[in-house]
Amino acid sequence: MRKMMIAGNWKMHNDNAQAQQLANQIKIKTTAETNVEIVVCPTFTALSVVNDILKGSHVILGAQNMFWEA
């Protein structure tokens, strides 16, 4: 059976400091979750910061694309 996936797209809602805090909280609070894949898609400017925080965790880092007409 496939695992359920929960993904969160942060759009453009957090600066780097807020993204760090949120990524840390997600990492800590989802440590025991093994039956679900957890994906976070932070703002482009926070990808590097969030990547550093999530290294070694089970939380998957995703990226969002953009479109000029959105």
JSON list of N, CA and C in Angstrom, two decimals:
[
{"chain": "A", "resi": 1, "resn": "MET", "atom": "N", "xyz": [0.84, -1.18, 0.00]},
{"chain": "A", "resi": 1, "resn": "MET", "atom": "CA", "xyz": [0.00, 0.00, 0.00]},
{"chain": "A", "resi": 1, "resn": "MET", "atom": "C", "xyz": [0.89, 1.25, 0.00]},
{"chain": "A", "resi": 2, "resn": "ARG", "atom": "N", "xyz": [0.52, 2.22, -0.79]},
{"chain": "A", "resi": 2, "resn": "ARG", "atom": "CA", "xyz": [1.28, 3.46, -0.88]},
{"chain": "A", "resi": 2, "resn": "ARG", "atom": "C", "xyz": [1.07, 4.31, 0.38]},
{"chain": "A", "resi": 3, "resn": "LYS", "atom": "N", "xyz": [2.11, 5.03, 0.73]},
{"chain": "A", "resi": 3, "resn": "LYS", "atom": "CA", "xyz": [2.00, 5.95, 1.86]},
{"chain": "A", "resi": 3, "resn": "LYS", "atom": "C", "xyz": [1.20, 7.18, 1.44]},
{"chain": "A", "resi": 4, "resn": "MET", "atom": "N", "xyz": [0.47, 7.72, 2.39]},
{"chain": "A", "resi": 4, "resn": "MET", "atom": "CA", "xyz": [-0.22, 8.98, 2.17]},
{"chain": "A", "resi": 4, "resn": "MET", "atom": "C", "xyz": [0.84, 10.09, 2.17]},
{"chain": "A", "resi": 5, "resn": "MET", "atom": "N", "xyz": [0.60, 11.12, 1.38]},
{"chain": "A", "resi": 5, "resn": "MET", "atom": "CA", "xyz": [1.51, 12.26, 1.33]},
{"chain": "A", "resi": 5, "resn": "MET", "atom": "C", "xyz": [0.79, 13.52, 1.78]},
{"chain": "A", "resi": 6, "resn": "ILE", "atom": "N", "xyz": [1.44, 14.26, 2.64]},
{"chain": "A", "resi": 6, "resn": "ILE", "atom": "CA", "xyz": [0.94, 15.56, 3.06]},
{"chain": "A", "resi": 6, "resn": "ILE", "atom": "C", "xyz": [1.97, 16.59, 2.61]},
{"chain": "A", "resi": 7, "resn": "ALA", "atom": "N", "xyz": [1.55, 17.55, 1.81]},
{"chain": "A", "resi": 7, "resn": "ALA", "atom": "CA", "xyz": [2.47, 18.56, 1.29]},
{"chain": "A", "resi": 7, "resn": "ALA", "atom": "C", "xyz": [1.96, 19.94, 1.65]},
{"chain": "A", "resi": 8, "resn": "GLY", "atom": "N", "xyz": [2.88, 20.80, 2.01]},
{"chain": "A", "resi": 8, "resn": "GLY", "atom": "CA", "xyz": [2.53, 22.18, 2.33]},
{"chain": "A", "resi": 8, "resn": "GLY", "atom": "C", "xyz": [3.30, 23.14, 1.44]},
{"chain": "A", "resi": 9, "resn": "ASN", "atom": "N", "xyz": [2.57, 23.95, 0.69]},
{"chain": "A", "resi": 9, "resn": "ASN", "atom": "CA", "xyz": [3.16, 24.95, -0.18]},
{"chain": "A", "resi": 9, "resn": "ASN", "atom": "C", "xyz": [3.06, 26.29, 0.54]},
{"chain": "A", "resi": 10, "resn": "TRP", "atom": "N", "xyz": [4.19, 26.87, 0.86]},
{"chain": "A", "resi": 10, "resn": "TRP", "atom": "CA", "xyz": [4.20, 28.08, 1.66]},
{"chain": "A", "resi": 10, "resn": "TRP", "atom": "C", "xyz": [3.96, 29.33, 0.84]},
{"chain": "A", "resi": 11, "resn": "LYS", "atom": "N", "xyz": [3.82, 29.19, -0.46]},
{"chain": "A", "resi": 11, "resn": "LYS", "atom": "CA", "xyz": [3.65, 30.34, -1.37]},
{"chain": "A", "resi": 11, "resn": "LYS", "atom": "C", "xyz": [4.78, 31.33, -1.10]},
{"chain": "A", "resi": 12, "resn": "MET", "atom": "N", "xyz": [4.45, 32.57, -0.85]},
{"chain": "A", "resi": 12, "resn": "MET", "atom": "CA", "xyz": [5.48, 33.58, -0.54]},
{"chain": "A", "resi": 12, "resn": "MET", "atom": "C", "xyz": [5.22, 34.18, 0.84]},
{"chain": "A", "resi": 13, "resn": "HIS", "atom": "N", "xyz": [4.87, 33.32, 1.80]},
{"chain": "A", "resi": 13, "resn": "HIS", "atom": "CA", "xyz": [4.40, 33.79, 3.10]},
{"chain": "A", "resi": 13, "resn": "HIS", "atom": "C", "xyz": [5.43, 33.92, 4.20]},
{"chain": "A", "resi": 14, "resn": "ASN", "atom": "N", "xyz": [6.64, 33.42, 4.07]},
{"chain": "A", "resi": 14, "resn": "ASN", "atom": "CA", "xyz": [7.60, 33.48, 5.17]},
{"chain": "A", "resi": 14, "resn": "ASN", "atom": "C", "xyz": [8.93, 34.03, 4.71]},
{"chain": "A", "resi": 15, "resn": "ASP", "atom": "N", "xyz": [9.54, 34.86, 5.56]},
{"chain": "A", "resi": 15, "resn": "ASP", "atom": "CA", "xyz": [10.91, 35.27, 5.27]},
{"chain": "A", "resi": 15, "resn": "ASP", "atom": "C", "xyz": [11.84, 34.15, 5.78]},
{"chain": "A", "resi": 16, "resn": "ASN", "atom": "N", "xyz": [13.13, 34.31, 5.64]},
{"chain": "A", "resi": 16, "resn": "ASN", "atom": "CA", "xyz": [14.06, 33.23, 6.00]},
{"chain": "A", "resi": 16, "resn": "ASN", "atom": "C", "xyz": [14.00, 32.87, 7.48]},
{"chain": "A", "resi": 17, "resn": "ALA", "atom": "N", "xyz": [13.89, 33.85, 8.35]},
{"chain": "A", "resi": 17, "resn": "ALA", "atom": "CA", "xyz": [13.82, 33.56, 9.79]},
{"chain": "A", "resi": 17, "resn": "ALA", "atom": "C", "xyz": [12.54, 32.79, 10.13]},
{"chain": "A", "resi": 18, "resn": "GLN", "atom": "N", "xyz": [11.42, 33.19, 9.56]},
{"chain": "A", "resi": 18, "resn": "GLN", "atom": "CA", "xyz": [10.16, 32.49, 9.80]},
{"chain": "A", "resi": 18, "resn": "GLN", "atom": "C", "xyz": [10.21, 31.09, 9.20]},
{"chain": "A", "resi": 19, "resn": "ALA", "atom": "N", "xyz": [10.82, 30.95, 8.05]},
{"chain": "A", "resi": 19, "resn": "ALA", "atom": "CA", "xyz": [10.95, 29.63, 7.41]},
{"chain": "A", "resi": 19, "resn": "ALA", "atom": "C", "xyz": [11.80, 28.70, 8.27]},
{"chain": "A", "resi": 20, "resn": "GLN", "atom": "N", "xyz": [12.87, 29.23, 8.87]},
{"chain": "A", "resi": 20, "resn": "GLN", "atom": "CA", "xyz": [13.70, 28.42, 9.76]},
{"chain": "A", "resi": 20, "resn": "GLN", "atom": "C", "xyz": [12.89, 27.92, 10.94]},
{"chain": "A", "resi": 21, "resn": "GLN", "atom": "N", "xyz": [12.14, 28.80, 11.56]},
{"chain": "A", "resi": 21, "resn": "GLN", "atom": "CA", "xyz": [11.32, 28.42, 12.71]},
{"chain": "A", "resi": 21, "resn": "GLN", "atom": "C", "xyz": [10.28, 27.37, 12.33]},
{"chain": "A", "resi": 22, "resn": "LEU", "atom": "N", "xyz": [9.60, 27.59, 11.23]},
{"chain": "A", "resi": 22, "resn": "LEU", "atom": "CA", "xyz": [8.56, 26.66, 10.80]},
{"chain": "A", "resi": 22, "resn": "LEU", "atom": "C", "xyz": [9.16, 25.30, 10.43]},
{"chain": "A", "resi": 23, "resn": "ALA", "atom": "N", "xyz": [10.26, 25.29, 9.71]},
{"chain": "A", "resi": 23, "resn": "ALA", "atom": "CA", "xyz": [10.91, 24.03, 9.33]},
{"chain": "A", "resi": 23, "resn": "ALA", "atom": "C", "xyz": [11.37, 23.26, 10.57]},
{"chain": "A", "resi": 24, "resn": "ASN", "atom": "N", "xyz": [11.92, 23.96, 11.55]},
{"chain": "A", "resi": 24, "resn": "ASN", "atom": "CA", "xyz": [12.33, 23.30, 12.79]},
{"chain": "A", "resi": 24, "resn": "ASN", "atom": "C", "xyz": [11.15, 22.67, 13.50]},
{"chain": "A", "resi": 25, "resn": "GLN", "atom": "N", "xyz": [10.05, 23.40, 13.59]},
{"chain": "A", "resi": 25, "resn": "GLN", "atom": "CA", "xyz": [8.86, 22.87, 14.25]},
{"chain": "A", "resi": 25, "resn": "GLN", "atom": "C", "xyz": [8.29, 21.66, 13.51]},
{"chain": "A", "resi": 26, "resn": "ILE", "atom": "N", "xyz": [8.24, 21.73, 12.21]},
{"chain": "A", "resi": 26, "resn": "ILE", "atom": "CA", "xyz": [7.74, 20.59, 11.42]},
{"chain": "A", "resi": 26, "resn": "ILE", "atom": "C", "xyz": [8.64, 19.38, 11.63]},
{"chain": "A", "resi": 27, "resn": "LYS", "atom": "N", "xyz": [9.94, 19.60, 11.58]},
{"chain": "A", "resi": 27, "resn": "LYS", "atom": "CA", "xyz": [10.90, 18.51, 11.77]},
{"chain": "A", "resi": 27, "resn": "LYS", "atom": "C", "xyz": [10.72, 17.86, 13.14]},
{"chain": "A", "resi": 28, "resn": "ILE", "atom": "N", "xyz": [10.61, 18.67, 14.18]},
{"chain": "A", "resi": 28, "resn": "ILE", "atom": "CA", "xyz": [10.48, 18.16, 15.55]},
{"chain": "A", "resi": 28, "resn": "ILE", "atom": "C", "xyz": [9.15, 17.44, 15.75]},
{"chain": "A", "resi": 29, "resn": "LYS", "atom": "N", "xyz": [8.07, 18.06, 15.31]},
{"chain": "A", "resi": 29, "resn": "LYS", "atom": "CA", "xyz": [6.73, 17.54, 15.61]},
{"chain": "A", "resi": 29, "resn": "LYS", "atom": "C", "xyz": [6.32, 16.36, 14.74]},
{"chain": "A", "resi": 30, "resn": "THR", "atom": "N", "xyz": [7.08, 16.06, 13.70]},
{"chain": "A", "resi": 30, "resn": "THR", "atom": "CA", "xyz": [6.70, 14.94, 12.83]},
{"chain": "A", "resi": 30, "resn": "THR", "atom": "C", "xyz": [7.70, 13.79, 12.90]},
{"chain": "A", "resi": 31, "resn": "THR", "atom": "N", "xyz": [8.59, 13.82, 13.89]},
{"chain": "A", "resi": 31, "resn": "THR", "atom": "CA", "xyz": [9.62, 12.79, 14.01]},
{"chain": "A", "resi": 31, "resn": "THR", "atom": "C", "xyz": [9.02, 11.39, 14.08]},
{"chain": "A", "resi": 32, "resn": "ALA", "atom": "N", "xyz": [7.92, 11.22, 14.79]},
{"chain": "A", "resi": 32, "resn": "ALA", "atom": "CA", "xyz": [7.33, 9.90, 14.98]},
{"chain": "A", "resi": 32, "resn": "ALA", "atom": "C", "xyz": [6.45, 9.44, 13.83]},
{"chain": "A", "resi": 33, "resn": "GLU", "atom": "N", "xyz": [6.18, 10.31, 12.88]},
{"chain": "A", "resi": 33, "resn": "GLU", "atom": "CA", "xyz": [5.30, 9.95, 11.76]},
{"chain": "A", "resi": 33, "resn": "GLU", "atom": "C", "xyz": [6.06, 9.08, 10.76]},
{"chain": "A", "resi": 34, "resn": "THR", "atom": "N", "xyz": [5.63, 7.84, 10.62]},
{"chain": "A", "resi": 34, "resn": "THR", "atom": "CA", "xyz": [6.29, 6.93, 9.68]},
{"chain": "A", "resi": 34, "resn": "THR", "atom": "C", "xyz": [5.35, 6.43, 8.59]},
{"chain": "A", "resi": 35, "resn": "ASN", "atom": "N", "xyz": [4.06, 6.62, 8.76]},
{"chain": "A", "resi": 35, "resn": "ASN", "atom": "CA", "xyz": [3.09, 6.11, 7.80]},
{"chain": "A", "resi": 35, "resn": "ASN", "atom": "C", "xyz": [2.67, 7.13, 6.76]},
{"chain": "A", "resi": 36, "resn": "VAL", "atom": "N", "xyz": [3.34, 8.27, 6.75]},
{"chain": "A", "resi": 36, "resn": "VAL", "atom": "CA", "xyz": [2.97, 9.33, 5.83]},
{"chain": "A", "resi": 36, "resn": "VAL", "atom": "C", "xyz": [4.24, 10.05, 5.35]},
{"chain": "A", "resi": 37, "resn": "GLU", "atom": "N", "xyz": [4.24, 10.45, 4.09]},
{"chain": "A", "resi": 37, "resn": "GLU", "atom": "CA", "xyz": [5.34, 11.27, 3.57]},
{"chain": "A", "resi": 37, "resn": "GLU", "atom": "C", "xyz": [4.98, 12.73, 3.79]},
{"chain": "A", "resi": 38, "resn": "ILE", "atom": "N", "xyz": [5.92, 13.48, 4.32]},
{"chain": "A", "resi": 38, "resn": "ILE", "atom": "CA", "xyz": [5.69, 14.89, 4.60]},
{"chain": "A", "resi": 38, "resn": "ILE", "atom": "C", "xyz": [6.60, 15.71, 3.70]},
{"chain": "A", "resi": 39, "resn": "VAL", "atom": "N", "xyz": [6.00, 16.63, 2.95]},
{"chain": "A", "resi": 39, "resn": "VAL", "atom": "CA", "xyz": [6.74, 17.46, 2.00]},
{"chain": "A", "resi": 39, "resn": "VAL", "atom": "C", "xyz": [6.46, 18.92, 2.32]},
{"chain": "A", "resi": 40, "resn": "VAL", "atom": "N", "xyz": [7.50, 19.73, 2.37]},
{"chain": "A", "resi": 40, "resn": "VAL", "atom": "CA", "xyz": [7.32, 21.17, 2.52]},
{"chain": "A", "resi": 40, "resn": "VAL", "atom": "C", "xyz": [7.92, 21.87, 1.30]},
{"chain": "A", "resi": 41, "resn": "CYS", "atom": "N", "xyz": [7.22, 22.88, 0.83]},
{"chain": "A", "resi": 41, "resn": "CYS", "atom": "CA", "xyz": [7.67, 23.66, -0.34]},
{"chain": "A", "resi": 41, "resn": "CYS", "atom": "C", "xyz": [7.74, 25.12, 0.07]},
{"chain": "A", "resi": 42, "resn": "PRO", "atom": "N", "xyz": [8.88, 25.53, 0.63]},
{"chain": "A", "resi": 42, "resn": "PRO", "atom": "CA", "xyz": [9.02, 26.91, 1.09]},
{"chain": "A", "resi": 42, "resn": "PRO", "atom": "C", "xyz": [9.20, 27.89, -0.06]},
{"chain": "A", "resi": 43, "resn": "THR", "atom": "N", "xyz": [9.28, 29.14, 0.28]},
{"chain": "A", "resi": 43, "resn": "THR", "atom": "CA", "xyz": [9.56, 30.15, -0.73]},
{"chain": "A", "resi": 43, "resn": "THR", "atom": "C", "xyz": [10.93, 29.90, -1.34]},
{"chain": "A", "resi": 44, "resn": "PHE", "atom": "N", "xyz": [11.13, 30.36, -2.54]},
{"chain": "A", "resi": 44, "resn": "PHE", "atom": "CA", "xyz": [12.40, 30.14, -3.25]},
{"chain": "A", "resi": 44, "resn": "PHE", "atom": "C", "xyz": [13.58, 30.67, -2.44]},
{"chain": "A", "resi": 45, "resn": "THR", "atom": "N", "xyz": [13.41, 31.82, -1.84]},
{"chain": "A", "resi": 45, "resn": "THR", "atom": "CA", "xyz": [14.52, 32.44, -1.10]},
{"chain": "A", "resi": 45, "resn": "THR", "atom": "C", "xyz": [14.89, 31.68, 0.16]},
{"chain": "A", "resi": 46, "resn": "ALA", "atom": "N", "xyz": [14.02, 30.80, 0.63]},
{"chain": "A", "resi": 46, "resn": "ALA", "atom": "CA", "xyz": [14.29, 30.04, 1.86]},
{"chain": "A", "resi": 46, "resn": "ALA", "atom": "C", "xyz": [14.69, 28.59, 1.58]},
{"chain": "A", "resi": 47, "resn": "LEU", "atom": "N", "xyz": [14.78, 28.19, 0.33]},
{"chain": "A", "resi": 47, "resn": "LEU", "atom": "CA", "xyz": [15.10, 26.79, 0.01]},
{"chain": "A", "resi": 47, "resn": "LEU", "atom": "C", "xyz": [16.40, 26.32, 0.66]},
{"chain": "A", "resi": 48, "resn": "SER", "atom": "N", "xyz": [17.44, 27.10, 0.56]},
{"chain": "A", "resi": 48, "resn": "SER", "atom": "CA", "xyz": [18.74, 26.70, 1.10]},
{"chain": "A", "resi": 48, "resn": "SER", "atom": "C", "xyz": [18.69, 26.56, 2.63]},
{"chain": "A", "resi": 49, "resn": "VAL", "atom": "N", "xyz": [18.07, 27.52, 3.28]},
{"chain": "A", "resi": 49, "resn": "VAL", "atom": "CA", "xyz": [17.97, 27.51, 4.74]},
{"chain": "A", "resi": 49, "resn": "VAL", "atom": "C", "xyz": [17.17, 26.30, 5.21]},
{"chain": "A", "resi": 50, "resn": "VAL", "atom": "N", "xyz": [16.04, 26.07, 4.59]},
{"chain": "A", "resi": 50, "resn": "VAL", "atom": "CA", "xyz": [15.18, 24.95, 4.97]},
{"chain": "A", "resi": 50, "resn": "VAL", "atom": "C", "xyz": [15.86, 23.62, 4.65]},
{"chain": "A", "resi": 51, "resn": "ASN", "atom": "N", "xyz": [16.57, 23.55, 3.54]},
{"chain": "A", "resi": 51, "resn": "ASN", "atom": "CA", "xyz": [17.30, 22.34, 3.19]},
{"chain": "A", "resi": 51, "resn": "ASN", "atom": "C", "xyz": [18.30, 21.98, 4.29]},
{"chain": "A", "resi": 52, "resn": "ASP", "atom": "N", "xyz": [19.03, 22.96, 4.78]},
{"chain": "A", "resi": 52, "resn": "ASP", "atom": "CA", "xyz": [20.01, 22.70, 5.85]},
{"chain": "A", "resi": 52, "resn": "ASP", "atom": "C", "xyz": [19.33, 22.16, 7.10]},
{"chain": "A", "resi": 53, "resn": "ILE", "atom": "N", "xyz": [18.17, 22.68, 7.43]},
{"chain": "A", "resi": 53, "resn": "ILE", "atom": "CA", "xyz": [17.45, 22.24, 8.63]},
{"chain": "A", "resi": 53, "resn": "ILE", "atom": "C", "xyz": [16.91, 20.83, 8.47]},
{"chain": "A", "resi": 54, "resn": "LEU", "atom": "N", "xyz": [16.40, 20.50, 7.28]},
{"chain": "A", "resi": 54, "resn": "LEU", "atom": "CA", "xyz": [15.74, 19.21, 7.08]},
{"chain": "A", "resi": 54, "resn": "LEU", "atom": "C", "xyz": [16.70, 18.07, 6.75]},
{"chain": "A", "resi": 55, "resn": "LYS", "atom": "N", "xyz": [17.97, 18.36, 6.50]},
{"chain": "A", "resi": 55, "resn": "LYS", "atom": "CA", "xyz": [18.94, 17.30, 6.20]},
{"chain": "A", "resi": 55, "resn": "LYS", "atom": "C", "xyz": [18.91, 16.24, 7.29]},
{"chain": "A", "resi": 56, "resn": "GLY", "atom": "N", "xyz": [18.85, 14.99, 6.88]},
{"chain": "A", "resi": 56, "resn": "GLY", "atom": "CA", "xyz": [18.85, 13.89, 7.83]},
{"chain": "A", "resi": 56, "resn": "GLY", "atom": "C", "xyz": [17.49, 13.58, 8.44]},
{"chain": "A", "resi": 57, "resn": "SER", "atom": "N", "xyz": [16.48, 14.36, 8.13]},
{"chain": "A", "resi": 57, "resn": "SER", "atom": "CA", "xyz": [15.14, 14.09, 8.65]},
{"chain": "A", "resi": 57, "resn": "SER", "atom": "C", "xyz": [14.34, 13.35, 7.58]},
{"chain": "A", "resi": 58, "resn": "HIS", "atom": "N", "xyz": [13.15, 12.95, 7.95]},
{"chain": "A", "resi": 58, "resn": "HIS", "atom": "CA", "xyz": [12.28, 12.26, 7.00]},
{"chain": "A", "resi": 58, "resn": "HIS", "atom": "C", "xyz": [11.40, 13.24, 6.22]},
{"chain": "A", "resi": 59, "resn": "VAL", "atom": "N", "xyz": [11.50, 14.52, 6.52]},
{"chain": "A", "resi": 59, "resn": "VAL", "atom": "CA", "xyz": [10.70, 15.54, 5.83]},
{"chain": "A", "resi": 59, "resn": "VAL", "atom": "C", "xyz": [11.36, 15.84, 4.48]},
{"chain": "A", "resi": 60, "resn": "ILE", "atom": "N", "xyz": [10.57, 15.81, 3.44]},
{"chain": "A", "resi": 60, "resn": "ILE", "atom": "CA", "xyz": [11.06, 16.01, 2.07]},
{"chain": "A", "resi": 60, "resn": "ILE", "atom": "C", "xyz": [10.94, 17.49, 1.70]},
{"chain": "A", "resi": 61, "resn": "LEU", "atom": "N", "xyz": [11.98, 18.00, 1.07]},
{"chain": "A", "resi": 61, "resn": "LEU", "atom": "CA", "xyz": [11.96, 19.39, 0.61]},
{"chain": "A", "resi": 61, "resn": "LEU", "atom": "C", "xyz": [11.51, 19.42, -0.85]},
{"chain": "A", "resi": 62, "resn": "GLY", "atom": "N", "xyz": [10.53, 20.24, -1.12]},
{"chain": "A", "resi": 62, "resn": "GLY", "atom": "CA", "xyz": [10.06, 20.43, -2.49]},
{"chain": "A", "resi": 62, "resn": "GLY", "atom": "C", "xyz": [10.24, 21.89, -2.88]},
{"chain": "A", "resi": 63, "resn": "ALA", "atom": "N", "xyz": [10.12, 22.16, -4.15]},
{"chain": "A", "resi": 63, "resn": "ALA", "atom": "CA", "xyz": [10.22, 23.54, -4.63]},
{"chain": "A", "resi": 63, "resn": "ALA", "atom": "C", "xyz": [8.99, 23.84, -5.47]},
{"chain": "A", "resi": 64, "resn": "GLN", "atom": "N", "xyz": [8.58, 25.07, -5.43]},
{"chain": "A", "resi": 64, "resn": "GLN", "atom": "CA", "xyz": [7.43, 25.50, -6.22]},
{"chain": "A", "resi": 64, "resn": "GLN", "atom": "C", "xyz": [7.92, 26.28, -7.43]},
{"chain": "A", "resi": 65, "resn": "ASN", "atom": "N", "xyz": [7.19, 26.16, -8.50]},
{"chain": "A", "resi": 65, "resn": "ASN", "atom": "CA", "xyz": [7.56, 26.96, -9.67]},
{"chain": "A", "resi": 65, "resn": "ASN", "atom": "C", "xyz": [6.69, 28.21, -9.69]},
{"chain": "A", "resi": 66, "resn": "MET", "atom": "N", "xyz": [6.93, 29.07, -10.63]},
{"chain": "A", "resi": 66, "resn": "MET", "atom": "CA", "xyz": [6.13, 30.27, -10.71]},
{"chain": "A", "resi": 66, "resn": "MET", "atom": "C", "xyz": [5.74, 30.53, -12.15]},
{"chain": "A", "resi": 67, "resn": "PHE", "atom": "N", "xyz": [4.69, 31.28, -12.30]},
{"chain": "A", "resi": 67, "resn": "PHE", "atom": "CA", "xyz": [4.18, 31.59, -13.63]},
{"chain": "A", "resi": 67, "resn": "PHE", "atom": "C", "xyz": [3.77, 33.05, -13.64]},
{"chain": "A", "resi": 68, "resn": "TRP", "atom": "N", "xyz": [4.16, 33.76, -14.63]},
{"chain": "A", "resi": 68, "resn": "TRP", "atom": "CA", "xyz": [3.95, 35.20, -14.69]},
{"chain": "A", "resi": 68, "resn": "TRP", "atom": "C", "xyz": [2.48, 35.60, -14.66]},
{"chain": "A", "resi": 69, "resn": "GLU", "atom": "N", "xyz": [1.59, 34.69, -14.99]},
{"chain": "A", "resi": 69, "resn": "GLU", "atom": "CA", "xyz": [0.17, 35.02, -15.08]},
{"chain": "A", "resi": 69, "resn": "GLU", "atom": "C", "xyz": [-0.61, 34.64, -13.81]},
{"chain": "A", "resi": 70, "resn": "ALA", "atom": "N", "xyz": [0.07, 34.18, -12.80]},
{"chain": "A", "resi": 70, "resn": "ALA", "atom": "CA", "xyz": [-0.61, 33.70, -11.59]},
{"chain": "A", "resi": 70, "resn": "ALA", "atom": "C", "xyz": [-1.24, 34.82, -10.80]}
]
